[in-house]
Short mmCIF file of C-alpha atoms in Angstrom, two decimals:
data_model
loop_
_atom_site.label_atom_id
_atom_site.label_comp_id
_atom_site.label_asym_id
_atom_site.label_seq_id
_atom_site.Cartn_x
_atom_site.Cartn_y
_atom_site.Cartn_z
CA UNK A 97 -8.94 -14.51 103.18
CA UNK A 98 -9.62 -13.02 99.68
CA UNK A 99 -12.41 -11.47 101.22
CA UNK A 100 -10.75 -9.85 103.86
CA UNK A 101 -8.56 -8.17 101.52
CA UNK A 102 -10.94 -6.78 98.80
CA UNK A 103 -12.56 -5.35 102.52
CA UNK A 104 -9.13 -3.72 102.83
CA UNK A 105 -8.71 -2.24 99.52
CA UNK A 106 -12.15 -0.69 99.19
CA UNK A 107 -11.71 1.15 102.44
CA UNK A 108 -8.32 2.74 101.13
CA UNK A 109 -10.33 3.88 98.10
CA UNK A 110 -11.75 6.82 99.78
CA UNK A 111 -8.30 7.93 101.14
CA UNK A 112 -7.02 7.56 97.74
CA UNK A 113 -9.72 9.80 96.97
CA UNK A 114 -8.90 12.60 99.66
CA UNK A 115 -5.08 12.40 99.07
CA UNK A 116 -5.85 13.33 94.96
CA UNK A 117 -8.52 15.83 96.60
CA UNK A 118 -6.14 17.26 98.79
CA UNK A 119 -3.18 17.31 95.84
CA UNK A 120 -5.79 19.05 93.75
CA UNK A 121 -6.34 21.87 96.22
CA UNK A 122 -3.14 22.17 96.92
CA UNK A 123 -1.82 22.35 92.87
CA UNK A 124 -5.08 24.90 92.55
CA UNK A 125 -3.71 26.87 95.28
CA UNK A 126 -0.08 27.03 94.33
CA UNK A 127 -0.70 28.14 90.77
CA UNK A 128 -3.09 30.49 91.96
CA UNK A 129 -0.93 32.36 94.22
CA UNK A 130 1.93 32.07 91.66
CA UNK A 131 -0.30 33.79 88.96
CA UNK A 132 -1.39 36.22 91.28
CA UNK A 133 1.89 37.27 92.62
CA UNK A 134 2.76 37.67 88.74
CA UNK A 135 -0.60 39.79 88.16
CA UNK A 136 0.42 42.20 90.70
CA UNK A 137 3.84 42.20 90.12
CA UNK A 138 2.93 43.37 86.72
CA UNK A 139 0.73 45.64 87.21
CA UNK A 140 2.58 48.07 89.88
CA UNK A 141 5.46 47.36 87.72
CA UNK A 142 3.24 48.56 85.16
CA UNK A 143 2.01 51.24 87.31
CA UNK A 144 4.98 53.02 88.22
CA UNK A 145 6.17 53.42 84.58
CA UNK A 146 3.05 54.72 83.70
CA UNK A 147 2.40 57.37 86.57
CA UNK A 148 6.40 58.57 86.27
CA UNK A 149 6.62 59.37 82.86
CA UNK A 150 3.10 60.23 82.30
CA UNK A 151 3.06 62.43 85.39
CA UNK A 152 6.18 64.39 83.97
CA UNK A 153 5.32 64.67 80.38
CA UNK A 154 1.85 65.72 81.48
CA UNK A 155 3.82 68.91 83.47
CA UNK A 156 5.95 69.26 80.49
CA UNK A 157 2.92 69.33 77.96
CA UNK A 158 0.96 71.68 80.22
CA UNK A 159 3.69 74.31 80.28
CA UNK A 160 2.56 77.67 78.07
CA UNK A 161 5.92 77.74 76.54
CA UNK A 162 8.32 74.91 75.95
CA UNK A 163 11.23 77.23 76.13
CA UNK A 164 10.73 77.23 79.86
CA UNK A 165 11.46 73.70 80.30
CA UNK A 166 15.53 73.06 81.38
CA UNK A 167 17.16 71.44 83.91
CA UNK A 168 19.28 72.28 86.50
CA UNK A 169 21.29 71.09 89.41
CA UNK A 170 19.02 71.28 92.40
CA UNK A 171 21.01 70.63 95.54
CA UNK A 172 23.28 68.05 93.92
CA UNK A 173 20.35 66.53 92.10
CA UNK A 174 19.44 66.46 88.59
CA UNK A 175 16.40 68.65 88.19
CA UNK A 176 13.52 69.14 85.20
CA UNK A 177 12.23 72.80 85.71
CA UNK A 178 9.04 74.20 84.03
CA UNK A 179 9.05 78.30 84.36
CA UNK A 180 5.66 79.58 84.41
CA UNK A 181 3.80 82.71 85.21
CA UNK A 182 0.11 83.64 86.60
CA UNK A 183 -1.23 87.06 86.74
CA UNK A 184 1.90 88.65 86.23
CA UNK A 185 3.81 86.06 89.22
CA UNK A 186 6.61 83.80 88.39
CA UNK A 187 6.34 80.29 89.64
CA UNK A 188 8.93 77.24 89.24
CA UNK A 189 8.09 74.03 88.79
CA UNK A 190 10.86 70.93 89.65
CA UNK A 191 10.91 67.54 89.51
CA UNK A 192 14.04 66.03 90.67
CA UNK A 193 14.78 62.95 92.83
CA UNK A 194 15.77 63.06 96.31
CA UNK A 195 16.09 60.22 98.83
CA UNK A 196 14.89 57.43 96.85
CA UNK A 197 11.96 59.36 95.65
CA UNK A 198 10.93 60.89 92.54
CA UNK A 199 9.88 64.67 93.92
CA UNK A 200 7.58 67.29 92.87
CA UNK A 201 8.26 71.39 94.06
CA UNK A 202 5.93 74.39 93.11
CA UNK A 203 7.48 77.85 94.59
CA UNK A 204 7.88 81.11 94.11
CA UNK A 205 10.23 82.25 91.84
CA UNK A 206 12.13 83.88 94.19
CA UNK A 207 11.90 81.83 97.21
CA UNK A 208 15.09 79.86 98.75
CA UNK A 209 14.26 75.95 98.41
CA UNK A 210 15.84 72.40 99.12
CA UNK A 211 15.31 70.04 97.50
CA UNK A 212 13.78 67.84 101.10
CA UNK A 213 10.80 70.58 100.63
CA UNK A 214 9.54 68.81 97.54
CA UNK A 215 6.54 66.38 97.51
CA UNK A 216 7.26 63.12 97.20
CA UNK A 217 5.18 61.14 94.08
CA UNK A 218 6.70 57.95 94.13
CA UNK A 219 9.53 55.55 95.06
CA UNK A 220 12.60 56.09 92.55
CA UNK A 221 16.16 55.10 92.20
CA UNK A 222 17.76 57.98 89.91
CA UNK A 223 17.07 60.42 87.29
CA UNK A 224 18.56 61.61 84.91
CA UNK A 225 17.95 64.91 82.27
CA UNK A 226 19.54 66.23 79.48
CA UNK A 227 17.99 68.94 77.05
CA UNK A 228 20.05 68.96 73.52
CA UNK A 229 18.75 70.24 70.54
CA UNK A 230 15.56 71.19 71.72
CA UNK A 231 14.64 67.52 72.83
CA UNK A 232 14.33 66.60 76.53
CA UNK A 233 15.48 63.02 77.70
CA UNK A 234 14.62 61.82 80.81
CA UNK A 235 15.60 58.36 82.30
CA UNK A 236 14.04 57.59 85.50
CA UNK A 237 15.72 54.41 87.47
CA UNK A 238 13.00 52.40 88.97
CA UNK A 239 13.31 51.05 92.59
CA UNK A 240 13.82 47.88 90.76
CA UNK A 241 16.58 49.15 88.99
CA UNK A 242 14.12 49.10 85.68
CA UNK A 243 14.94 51.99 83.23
CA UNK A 244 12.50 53.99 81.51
CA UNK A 245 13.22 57.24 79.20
CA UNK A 246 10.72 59.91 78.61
CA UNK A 247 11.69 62.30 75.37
CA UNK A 248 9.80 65.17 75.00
CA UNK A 249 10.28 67.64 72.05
CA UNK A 250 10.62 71.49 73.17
CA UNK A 251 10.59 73.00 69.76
CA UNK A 252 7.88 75.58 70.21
CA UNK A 253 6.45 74.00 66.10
CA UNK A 254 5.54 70.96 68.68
CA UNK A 255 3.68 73.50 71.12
CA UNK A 256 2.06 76.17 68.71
CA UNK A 257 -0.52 73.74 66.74
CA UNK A 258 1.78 73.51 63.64
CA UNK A 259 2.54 69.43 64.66
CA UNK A 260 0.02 67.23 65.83
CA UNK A 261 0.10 64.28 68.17
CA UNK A 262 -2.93 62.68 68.48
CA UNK A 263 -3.03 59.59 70.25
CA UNK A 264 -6.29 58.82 71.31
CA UNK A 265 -8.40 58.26 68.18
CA UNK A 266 -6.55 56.69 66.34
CA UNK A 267 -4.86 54.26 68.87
CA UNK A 268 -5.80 51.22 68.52
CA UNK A 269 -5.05 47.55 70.04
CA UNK A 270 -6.41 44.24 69.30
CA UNK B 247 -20.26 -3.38 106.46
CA UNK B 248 -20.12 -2.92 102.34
CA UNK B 249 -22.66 -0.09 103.04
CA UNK B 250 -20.62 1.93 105.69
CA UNK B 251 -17.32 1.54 103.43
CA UNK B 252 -19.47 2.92 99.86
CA UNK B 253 -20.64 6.14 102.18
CA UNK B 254 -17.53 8.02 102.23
CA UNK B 255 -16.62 6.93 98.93
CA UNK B 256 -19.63 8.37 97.49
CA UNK B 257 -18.86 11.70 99.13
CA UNK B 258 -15.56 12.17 98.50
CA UNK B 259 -16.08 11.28 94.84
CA UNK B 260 -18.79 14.00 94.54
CA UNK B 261 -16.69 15.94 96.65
CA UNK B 262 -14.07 15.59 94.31
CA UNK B 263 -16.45 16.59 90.97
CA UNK B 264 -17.70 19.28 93.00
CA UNK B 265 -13.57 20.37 93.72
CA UNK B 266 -12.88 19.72 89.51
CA UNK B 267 -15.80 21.93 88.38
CA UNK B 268 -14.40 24.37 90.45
CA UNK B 269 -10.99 24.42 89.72
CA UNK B 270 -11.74 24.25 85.97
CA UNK B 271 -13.79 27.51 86.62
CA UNK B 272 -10.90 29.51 89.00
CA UNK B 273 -8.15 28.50 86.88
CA UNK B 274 -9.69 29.66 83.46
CA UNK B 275 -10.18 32.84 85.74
CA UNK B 276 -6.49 32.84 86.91
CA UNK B 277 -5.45 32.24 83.40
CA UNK B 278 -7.70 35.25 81.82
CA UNK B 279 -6.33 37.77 84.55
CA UNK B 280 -2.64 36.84 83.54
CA UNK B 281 -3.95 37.15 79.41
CA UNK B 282 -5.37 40.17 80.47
CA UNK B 283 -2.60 41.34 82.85
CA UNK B 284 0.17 40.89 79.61
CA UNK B 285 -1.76 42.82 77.28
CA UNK B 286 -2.27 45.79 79.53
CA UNK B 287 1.46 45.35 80.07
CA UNK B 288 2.16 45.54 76.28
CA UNK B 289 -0.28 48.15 75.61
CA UNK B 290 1.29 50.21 77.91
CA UNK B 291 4.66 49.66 76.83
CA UNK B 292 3.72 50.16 73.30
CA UNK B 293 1.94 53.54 73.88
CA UNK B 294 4.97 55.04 76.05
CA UNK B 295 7.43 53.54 72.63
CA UNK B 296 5.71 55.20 70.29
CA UNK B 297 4.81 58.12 72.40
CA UNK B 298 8.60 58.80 72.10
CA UNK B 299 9.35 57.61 68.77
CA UNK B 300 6.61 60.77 68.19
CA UNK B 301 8.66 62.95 70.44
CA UNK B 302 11.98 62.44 69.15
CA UNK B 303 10.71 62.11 64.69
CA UNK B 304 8.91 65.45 65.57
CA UNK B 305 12.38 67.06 66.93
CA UNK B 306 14.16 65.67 64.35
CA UNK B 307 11.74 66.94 61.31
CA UNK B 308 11.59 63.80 60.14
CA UNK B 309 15.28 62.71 60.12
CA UNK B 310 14.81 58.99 60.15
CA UNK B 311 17.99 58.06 60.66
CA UNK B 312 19.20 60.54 64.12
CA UNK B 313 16.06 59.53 64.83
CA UNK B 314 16.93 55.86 65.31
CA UNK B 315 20.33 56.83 66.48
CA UNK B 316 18.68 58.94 69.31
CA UNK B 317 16.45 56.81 70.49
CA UNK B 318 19.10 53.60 70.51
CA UNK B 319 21.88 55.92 72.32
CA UNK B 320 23.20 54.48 75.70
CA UNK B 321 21.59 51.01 74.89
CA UNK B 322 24.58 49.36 76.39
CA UNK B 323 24.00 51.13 80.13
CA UNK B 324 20.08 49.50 79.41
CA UNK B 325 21.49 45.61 79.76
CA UNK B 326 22.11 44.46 76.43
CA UNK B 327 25.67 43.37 76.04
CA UNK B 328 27.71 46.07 73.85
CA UNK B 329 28.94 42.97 71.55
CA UNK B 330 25.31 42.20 70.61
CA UNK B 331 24.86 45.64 69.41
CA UNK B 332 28.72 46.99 68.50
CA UNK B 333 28.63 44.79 65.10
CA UNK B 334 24.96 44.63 64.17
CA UNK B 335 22.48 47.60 64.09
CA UNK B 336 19.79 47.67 66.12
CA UNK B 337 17.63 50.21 64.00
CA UNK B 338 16.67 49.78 60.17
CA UNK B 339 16.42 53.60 58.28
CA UNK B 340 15.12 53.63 54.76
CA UNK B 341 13.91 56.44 53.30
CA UNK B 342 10.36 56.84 54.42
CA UNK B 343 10.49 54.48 56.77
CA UNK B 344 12.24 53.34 60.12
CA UNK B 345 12.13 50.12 61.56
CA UNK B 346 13.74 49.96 65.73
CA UNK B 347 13.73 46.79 68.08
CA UNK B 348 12.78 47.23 71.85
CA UNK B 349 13.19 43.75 74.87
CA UNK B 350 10.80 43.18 77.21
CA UNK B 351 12.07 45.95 79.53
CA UNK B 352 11.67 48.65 76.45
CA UNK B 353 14.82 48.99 76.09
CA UNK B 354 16.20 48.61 72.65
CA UNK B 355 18.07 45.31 71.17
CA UNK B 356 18.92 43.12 68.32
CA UNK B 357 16.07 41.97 66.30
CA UNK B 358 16.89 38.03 67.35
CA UNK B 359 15.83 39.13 71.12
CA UNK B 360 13.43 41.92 70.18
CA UNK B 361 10.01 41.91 71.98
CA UNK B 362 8.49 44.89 70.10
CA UNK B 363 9.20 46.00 66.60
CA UNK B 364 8.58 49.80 66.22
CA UNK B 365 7.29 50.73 62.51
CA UNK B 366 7.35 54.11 61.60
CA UNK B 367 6.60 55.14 58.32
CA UNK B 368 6.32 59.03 56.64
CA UNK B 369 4.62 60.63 54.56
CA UNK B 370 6.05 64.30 53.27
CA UNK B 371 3.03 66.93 52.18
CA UNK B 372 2.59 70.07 51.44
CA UNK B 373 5.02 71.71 53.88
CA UNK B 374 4.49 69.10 56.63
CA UNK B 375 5.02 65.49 57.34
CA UNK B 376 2.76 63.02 58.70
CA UNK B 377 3.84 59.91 60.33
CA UNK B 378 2.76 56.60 61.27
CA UNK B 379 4.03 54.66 64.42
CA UNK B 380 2.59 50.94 65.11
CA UNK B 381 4.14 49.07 67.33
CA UNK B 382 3.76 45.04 66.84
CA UNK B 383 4.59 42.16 69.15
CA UNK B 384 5.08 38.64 67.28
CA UNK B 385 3.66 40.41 64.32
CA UNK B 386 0.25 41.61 65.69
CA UNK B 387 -0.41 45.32 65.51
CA UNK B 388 -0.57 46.35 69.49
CA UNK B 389 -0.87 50.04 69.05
CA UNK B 390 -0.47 52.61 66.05
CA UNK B 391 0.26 56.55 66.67
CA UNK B 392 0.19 59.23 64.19
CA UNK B 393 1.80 61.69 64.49
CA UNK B 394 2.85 65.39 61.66
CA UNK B 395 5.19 68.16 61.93
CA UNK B 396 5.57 71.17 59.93
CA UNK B 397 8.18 70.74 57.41
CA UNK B 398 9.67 74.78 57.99
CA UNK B 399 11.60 75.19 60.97
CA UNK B 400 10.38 77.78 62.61
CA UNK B 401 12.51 76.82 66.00
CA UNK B 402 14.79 79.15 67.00
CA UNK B 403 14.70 77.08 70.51
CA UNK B 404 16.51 74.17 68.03
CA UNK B 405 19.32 76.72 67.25
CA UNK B 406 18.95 77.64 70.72
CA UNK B 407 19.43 74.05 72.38
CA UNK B 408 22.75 73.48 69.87
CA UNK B 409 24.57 76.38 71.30
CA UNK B 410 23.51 75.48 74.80
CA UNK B 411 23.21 71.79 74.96
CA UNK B 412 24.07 70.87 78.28
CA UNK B 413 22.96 67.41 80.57
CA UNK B 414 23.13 66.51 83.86
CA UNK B 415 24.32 63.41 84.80
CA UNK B 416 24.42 62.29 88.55
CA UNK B 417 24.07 65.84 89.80
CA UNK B 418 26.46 67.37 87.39
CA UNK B 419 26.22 69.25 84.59
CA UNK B 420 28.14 68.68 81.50
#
């Protein structure tokens, strides 16, 4: 009889053994996917910060004179426009946000544009721009109703080589 | 019959030690992705703060104080509650040096919820002013930006921008 018994419980060892097994790939699974999920999550979060404001201060920066950056109302729309010229032509650059999406548009000076002719970058929710005292704030509303503001200084001391920014060199992180 | 019932046992238990020295490997990977993941995040973050602490100090000339108050404006419309911030400030202005608090969604708060500390510190010189901007999280140096301006102001776009501040908001200008 006690035999019998001890017979029993060793052959349940070995489905003990797969159900932990099986528990184990499961748990691995789960918080796998979970930390994954947060990775990307993250990361495009990241992302989108990164390319929106980088993407217009890059524009901004590359403009030959800083008094040529103000904003206007572009169909509606709140709109960040960069005047610049190339052998002897005007061209206009916008960025604006139009149905949902944050929008780029390079034209002619004198050409008649909506703003659906734009390029779409990415997905946005809103922008905002305001230019006072010479200082440029722009608050993009992500999709995920994040906020990020980009200031950039238009004083032409920030554009002539009198300041300096330097980022790279010196940045550091541990 | 003790033979046939020690088989599976044997493989599910190497099986099993097979499974763990796996796991252990995978989920020190998951975990350095996510390490990894949050730094880039805060690097990120930190470089875009004090990319526009730069912006706005080199606008300014220096003005520590509108500096903080520039960068803090509209913090209620960014999610923390106006009590938080109506009785307490959420900047710090000495004379050389500025100290502003930022959440995890860069948006600026009270130093009890503050996820990055911005430290700015300047330095007048002969007829310019250098800066430094570090950026900590739980008091470890992320990222540091220098930054100088010429001390003359040699804007006229600054005088310019007073007498024709204007924003747009929502597709209308102010």
């Amino acid at each position: 009889m006690e035999r019998e018994q001890n017979q029993k419980l060793i052959s349940l060892v070995p489905l003990l053994l797969f159900a932990v097994l099986a528990a184990s790939v499961l748990t691995v699974l789960l918080s796998g996917t979970k930390i994954y999920a947060k990775v990307t999550r993250e990361n495009s979060s990241s992302a989108l910060k990164r390319t929106s404001v980088q993407y217009v201060y890059t524009r901004i920066m590359q403009a030959e004179d800083k008094g040529s950056v103000r904003i206007e109302n572009f169909g509606g729309t709140p709109a960040v426009v960069i005047d610049t010229k190339a052998d002897g032509e005007s061209f206009t650059l916008r960025f604006y946000c139009h149905g949902g999406c944050l929008c780029e548009l390079f034209t002619y000076d004198e050409n008649e544009v909506a703003p659906e002719d734009g390029e779409m970058i990415l997905k946005m929710q809103s922008m905002e721009a305001e230019i006072t005292d010479g200082l440029l704030r722009v608050t993009f509303t992500h999709e995920s109703g994040e906020k990020e503001t980009l200031f950039a200084d238009l004083t032409p001391a920030a554009y002539d080589g009198i300041s300096v920014t330097a980022d790279s060199e010196k940045g550091e992180h541990e | 019959m003790k033979n046939k019932a020690i088989l599976p046992l044997a493989e599910i238990t190497v099986m099993l030690l097979v499974f763990a020295l796996a796991a252990a490997i995978t989920l020190g990977a998951f975990s350095k992705s996510s390490r990894i993941s949050e730094e880039n995040r805060d690097r990120d973050n930190s470089v875009l703060l004090a990319r526009s602490v730069a912006e706005v100090l080199k606008s300014t000339r220096g003005d520590l104080k509108l500096t903080g108050e520039i960068l803090t404006r509209g913090t209620e419309d960014d999610g923390t509650a106006k009590s938080d911030t109506a009785s307490r400030p959420i900047f710090t202005a000495g004379d050389d040096s500025l100290v502003l608090y930022y959440g995890e969604n860069t948006s600026p708060t009270v130093p009890e919820r503050a996820e990055y500390t911005v430290f700015v510190r300047v330095a007048k010189l002969d007829g310019y002013s250098e800066a430094e901007i570090t950026v900590e999280k739980s008091g470890r140096a992320i990222f540091t930006l220098p930054a100088a301006w010429s001390d003359t102001d040699c804007s006229p776009l600054a005088e310019l921008g007073k007498a024709d501040a204007r924003s747009v908001k929502g597709g209308e200008l102010e």
